[in-house]
DNA sequence: AATGGTGGCAACCGCCGAACC
DNA sequence: TGGTTCGGCGGTTGCCACCAT
């Protein structure tokens, strides 16, 4: 018994949005705010699925969306965060103000994966490729297959979709009760302006903490009881130039963000490195451990 | 100039977990 | 407590512009 579709698709517009539709959606949200996506199209007078409206708003119409090329800094940050988080685009996007998960996902698939490959790094595992030339061939074959598939789909009515093999990647749990703060997509940090939609202030990079009892308006306050990390380019909060981690053959510059507990940080690093080492053994249990460890950064 | 191949990206699909009743 | 709804996510598709032949 399947779920009912999010909305009836009969009589709804699909495909690219028109300027008029954009305008209607934008005006409606400006007046009524985001949310209630299901009923929004009807109320706004749009012949679109609610999901489609949400997507259009989130990925294109939102006023805080940064347009234009991804900078080399952002580039680096995406690679480093991908090494740590994998394909969790929304989490990565949450640390890149003005960038959307879709944009980052596309950018990764079209630019960064190639870039890494050309540097001899497997974009999926961030491990060094044993034989870059062979991998390049492999990639080309894959790409060619994709195009053949594309063509088939384009020029024939035959269903070409193959059953995909599902790989379950547990998502980070959103915790609302405890923390008075969660790192959801919509209240990501805005470290460029020094302000944030969730009042957490200016964090550049990936910050994770298991227990934060802090002066929330001042994230750098020494009331932070535990440890967080800053991955990639960070603000200068101390001398951590030596905190340079290599994960699976790829460079991962980590700046420690530890106002008061250097010991904890070291422990955390050790634990992390240990898990990484174990994780290379491909053992499922260890991978789960590693995964949950990574998750602890996200909550 | 015509045609085919390729890359980039917006949009869609289906699944999942949280929230709600 | 269980069922349903909703919002969010990652994977995938399809369109279009550009490039090569």
CSV table of C-alpha atoms in Angstrom, one decimal, chain A residues 53-297:
chain,number,residue,atom,x,y,z
A,53,UNK,CA,7.0,25.5,-5.0
A,54,UNK,CA,9.2,24.7,-2.0
A,55,UNK,CA,12.0,23.6,-4.3
A,56,UNK,CA,11.7,26.6,-6.5
A,57,UNK,CA,11.8,28.9,-3.4
A,58,UNK,CA,14.6,27.1,-1.7
A,59,UNK,CA,16.8,26.7,-4.7
A,60,UNK,CA,16.2,29.8,-6.6
A,61,UNK,CA,13.9,32.5,-5.3
A,62,UNK,CA,15.0,32.9,-1.7
A,63,UNK,CA,16.5,36.4,-1.4
A,64,UNK,CA,19.6,35.3,0.5
A,65,UNK,CA,20.8,33.0,-2.3
A,66,UNK,CA,24.2,33.8,-3.5
A,67,UNK,CA,24.5,33.8,-7.2
A,68,UNK,CA,27.6,33.5,-9.2
A,69,UNK,CA,30.7,31.3,-9.2
A,70,UNK,CA,31.8,29.3,-6.3
A,71,UNK,CA,35.0,30.7,-4.9
A,72,UNK,CA,38.1,28.7,-4.4
A,73,UNK,CA,37.6,29.0,-0.7
A,74,UNK,CA,34.2,27.5,-1.0
A,75,UNK,CA,35.6,24.9,-3.3
A,76,UNK,CA,38.1,23.8,-0.7
A,77,UNK,CA,35.5,23.8,2.1
A,78,UNK,CA,33.1,21.7,0.1
A,79,UNK,CA,35.8,19.1,-0.6
A,80,UNK,CA,36.9,19.0,3.0
A,81,UNK,CA,33.4,18.7,4.3
A,82,UNK,CA,32.6,16.0,1.7
A,83,UNK,CA,35.5,14.0,3.0
A,84,UNK,CA,34.0,14.1,6.4
A,85,UNK,CA,30.3,14.0,5.7
A,86,UNK,CA,29.9,12.3,2.4
A,87,UNK,CA,26.9,13.2,0.2
A,88,UNK,CA,25.1,15.1,2.9
A,89,UNK,CA,24.6,18.1,0.7
A,90,UNK,CA,22.2,19.9,2.9
A,91,UNK,CA,24.6,19.8,5.8
A,92,UNK,CA,27.4,21.0,3.6
A,93,UNK,CA,25.2,23.7,2.2
A,94,UNK,CA,24.3,24.8,5.7
A,95,UNK,CA,27.9,25.8,6.2
A,96,UNK,CA,28.0,27.8,2.9
A,97,UNK,CA,25.8,30.7,3.3
A,98,UNK,CA,23.7,31.5,0.3
A,99,UNK,CA,24.5,28.2,-1.4
A,100,UNK,CA,21.8,25.6,-1.8
A,101,UNK,CA,22.2,21.9,-1.4
A,102,UNK,CA,21.1,21.4,-5.0
A,103,UNK,CA,23.8,23.8,-6.2
A,104,UNK,CA,26.5,22.1,-4.2
A,105,UNK,CA,25.4,18.7,-5.3
A,106,UNK,CA,25.4,19.8,-8.9
A,107,UNK,CA,28.8,21.5,-8.5
A,108,UNK,CA,30.2,18.5,-6.9
A,109,UNK,CA,29.0,16.2,-9.6
A,110,UNK,CA,30.1,18.4,-12.5
A,111,UNK,CA,33.2,20.1,-11.2
A,112,UNK,CA,34.7,18.8,-8.0
A,113,UNK,CA,34.5,15.1,-8.6
A,114,UNK,CA,36.4,15.7,-11.9
A,115,UNK,CA,38.9,17.9,-10.2
A,116,UNK,CA,39.6,15.3,-7.5
A,117,UNK,CA,39.9,12.6,-10.1
A,118,UNK,CA,42.4,14.6,-12.1
A,119,UNK,CA,44.4,15.0,-8.9
A,120,UNK,CA,44.4,11.3,-8.5
A,121,UNK,CA,41.8,11.2,-5.7
A,122,UNK,CA,38.7,9.1,-5.7
A,123,UNK,CA,35.9,11.6,-5.1
A,124,UNK,CA,33.7,9.0,-3.5
A,125,UNK,CA,36.2,7.7,-0.9
A,126,UNK,CA,38.7,10.6,-1.0
A,127,UNK,CA,41.4,7.9,-1.2
A,128,UNK,CA,44.2,8.1,-3.6
A,129,UNK,CA,43.5,6.3,-6.8
A,130,UNK,CA,45.8,3.4,-7.4
A,131,UNK,CA,45.8,4.0,-11.2
A,132,UNK,CA,44.5,7.4,-12.1
A,133,UNK,CA,44.5,6.6,-15.8
A,134,UNK,CA,42.5,3.4,-15.3
A,135,UNK,CA,40.1,5.3,-13.1
A,136,UNK,CA,39.7,7.9,-15.8
A,137,UNK,CA,38.8,5.2,-18.3
A,138,UNK,CA,36.4,3.8,-15.8
A,139,UNK,CA,34.8,7.1,-15.4
A,140,UNK,CA,34.6,7.7,-19.1
A,141,UNK,CA,32.9,4.4,-19.5
A,142,UNK,CA,30.5,5.3,-16.8
A,143,UNK,CA,29.8,8.6,-18.4
A,144,UNK,CA,29.3,7.0,-21.8
A,145,UNK,CA,26.8,4.6,-20.3
A,146,UNK,CA,24.9,7.5,-18.8
A,147,UNK,CA,24.7,9.2,-22.2
A,148,UNK,CA,23.5,6.0,-23.8
A,149,UNK,CA,20.9,5.8,-21.2
A,150,UNK,CA,20.0,9.4,-21.8
A,151,UNK,CA,19.6,8.8,-25.4
A,152,UNK,CA,17.5,5.7,-25.0
A,153,UNK,CA,15.2,7.6,-22.6
A,154,UNK,CA,15.0,10.5,-25.1
A,155,UNK,CA,14.2,8.6,-28.2
A,156,UNK,CA,12.3,5.6,-27.1
A,157,UNK,CA,9.3,4.8,-25.0
A,158,UNK,CA,10.9,1.9,-23.4
A,159,UNK,CA,11.4,2.2,-19.7
A,160,UNK,CA,15.1,2.4,-19.2
A,161,UNK,CA,15.3,2.9,-15.5
A,162,UNK,CA,17.0,0.1,-13.8
A,163,UNK,CA,16.3,-0.8,-10.3
A,164,UNK,CA,18.7,1.1,-8.1
A,165,UNK,CA,20.5,-0.5,-5.4
A,166,UNK,CA,19.7,1.2,-2.2
A,167,UNK,CA,22.4,2.1,0.2
A,168,UNK,CA,21.1,3.4,3.5
A,169,UNK,CA,23.0,6.2,4.9
A,170,UNK,CA,21.6,7.2,8.2
A,171,UNK,CA,20.7,10.9,8.5
A,172,UNK,CA,21.7,13.0,11.4
A,173,UNK,CA,19.0,13.3,14.0
A,174,UNK,CA,17.5,16.7,14.6
A,175,UNK,CA,17.3,17.4,18.2
A,176,UNK,CA,14.9,20.1,19.1
A,177,UNK,CA,14.2,19.8,22.7
A,178,UNK,CA,17.6,19.9,24.3
A,179,UNK,CA,19.5,22.2,22.5
A,180,UNK,CA,17.7,25.2,21.9
A,181,UNK,CA,19.7,24.9,18.8
A,182,UNK,CA,19.7,22.6,15.9
A,183,UNK,CA,21.6,22.9,12.7
A,184,UNK,CA,18.9,22.5,10.2
A,185,UNK,CA,19.1,23.6,6.7
A,186,UNK,CA,16.9,26.6,7.2
A,187,UNK,CA,18.7,28.1,10.1
A,188,UNK,CA,22.2,27.7,8.9
A,189,UNK,CA,24.9,30.0,10.2
A,190,UNK,CA,25.6,33.1,8.4
A,191,UNK,CA,29.2,33.6,9.1
A,192,UNK,CA,29.8,36.2,6.5
A,193,UNK,CA,27.5,38.7,8.1
A,194,UNK,CA,28.3,37.8,11.6
A,195,UNK,CA,24.6,37.2,12.2
A,196,UNK,CA,22.5,34.1,11.9
A,197,UNK,CA,19.0,33.2,11.6
A,198,UNK,CA,19.2,31.1,14.7
A,199,UNK,CA,21.0,33.7,16.7
A,200,UNK,CA,24.1,31.5,17.1
A,201,UNK,CA,26.4,34.1,15.6
A,202,UNK,CA,29.4,33.8,13.5
A,203,UNK,CA,30.8,30.3,12.9
A,204,UNK,CA,33.0,29.8,10.0
A,205,UNK,CA,33.2,26.1,9.2
A,206,UNK,CA,31.7,23.1,10.6
A,207,UNK,CA,30.9,23.2,14.3
A,208,UNK,CA,29.8,20.3,16.3
A,209,UNK,CA,29.2,19.8,19.9
A,210,UNK,CA,27.5,17.3,22.0
A,211,UNK,CA,26.6,19.6,24.8
A,212,UNK,CA,26.5,23.2,24.4
A,213,UNK,CA,25.8,25.3,27.4
A,214,UNK,CA,26.9,28.6,26.1
A,215,UNK,CA,26.1,32.1,25.9
A,216,UNK,CA,24.4,31.6,22.6
A,217,UNK,CA,24.8,35.2,21.5
A,218,UNK,CA,28.5,34.7,21.8
A,219,UNK,CA,29.6,31.4,20.3
A,220,UNK,CA,33.2,32.1,21.2
A,221,UNK,CA,32.4,32.5,24.8
A,222,UNK,CA,34.4,30.3,27.1
A,223,UNK,CA,31.2,28.8,28.4
A,224,UNK,CA,31.3,26.1,25.8
A,225,UNK,CA,31.8,23.0,27.7
A,226,UNK,CA,32.8,20.6,25.0
A,227,UNK,CA,34.6,20.5,21.9
A,228,UNK,CA,33.9,21.5,18.4
A,229,UNK,CA,35.7,21.5,15.1
A,230,UNK,CA,36.2,24.0,12.5
A,231,UNK,CA,36.9,22.4,9.2
A,232,UNK,CA,38.5,24.3,6.5
A,233,UNK,CA,39.0,28.0,6.4
A,234,UNK,CA,38.2,29.5,9.7
A,235,UNK,CA,38.5,32.6,11.6
A,236,UNK,CA,41.6,33.1,13.5
A,237,UNK,CA,40.8,31.8,16.9
A,238,UNK,CA,44.2,30.7,17.9
A,239,UNK,CA,47.2,29.0,16.6
A,240,UNK,CA,46.1,25.8,15.1
A,241,UNK,CA,48.1,25.8,12.0
A,242,UNK,CA,49.5,22.5,12.8
A,243,UNK,CA,46.2,20.8,13.1
A,244,UNK,CA,46.4,19.2,9.7
A,245,UNK,CA,44.7,15.9,9.2
A,246,UNK,CA,45.0,13.6,6.3
A,247,UNK,CA,42.0,11.5,5.8
A,248,UNK,CA,42.1,8.6,3.4
A,249,UNK,CA,44.8,10.3,1.5
A,250,UNK,CA,43.2,13.6,1.2
A,251,UNK,CA,44.1,16.7,2.9
A,252,UNK,CA,41.8,17.7,5.6
A,253,UNK,CA,42.8,20.9,7.4
A,254,UNK,CA,41.1,21.0,10.7
A,255,UNK,CA,41.3,23.9,13.0
A,256,UNK,CA,40.5,23.2,16.5
A,257,UNK,CA,37.9,25.3,18.0
A,258,UNK,CA,38.4,24.8,21.6
A,259,UNK,CA,38.1,27.8,23.9
A,260,UNK,CA,38.9,25.8,26.9
A,261,UNK,CA,39.5,22.1,26.5
A,262,UNK,CA,42.6,21.2,24.6
A,263,UNK,CA,42.6,17.8,26.2
A,264,UNK,CA,39.2,17.0,25.0
A,265,UNK,CA,40.2,18.0,21.5
A,266,UNK,CA,43.2,15.8,21.5
A,267,UNK,CA,41.1,12.9,22.7
A,268,UNK,CA,38.6,13.6,20.1
A,269,UNK,CA,41.3,13.7,17.4
A,270,UNK,CA,42.7,10.5,18.6
A,271,UNK,CA,39.4,8.8,18.6
A,272,UNK,CA,38.6,10.1,15.2
A,273,UNK,CA,41.9,9.0,13.8
A,274,UNK,CA,41.5,5.6,15.4
A,275,UNK,CA,38.1,5.2,13.8
A,276,UNK,CA,39.4,6.2,10.5
A,277,UNK,CA,42.1,3.7,10.7
A,278,UNK,CA,39.7,1.0,11.6
A,279,UNK,CA,37.3,2.2,9.0
A,280,UNK,CA,39.8,1.5,6.3
A,281,UNK,CA,39.4,-2.2,7.1
A,282,UNK,CA,35.9,-2.0,5.6
A,283,UNK,CA,34.3,-3.7,8.5
A,284,UNK,CA,30.7,-2.8,8.7
A,285,UNK,CA,30.5,-2.3,12.4
A,286,UNK,CA,33.5,0.0,12.4
A,287,UNK,CA,32.0,1.9,9.6
A,288,UNK,CA,28.8,2.4,11.6
A,289,UNK,CA,31.0,3.6,14.5
A,290,UNK,CA,32.8,6.0,12.2
A,291,UNK,CA,29.5,7.2,10.8
A,292,UNK,CA,28.0,7.8,14.2
A,293,UNK,CA,31.1,9.6,15.2
A,294,UNK,CA,30.7,11.9,12.3
A,295,UNK,CA,27.1,12.3,13.2
A,296,UNK,CA,28.2,13.6,16.6
A,297,UNK,CA,29.6,16.6,14.8
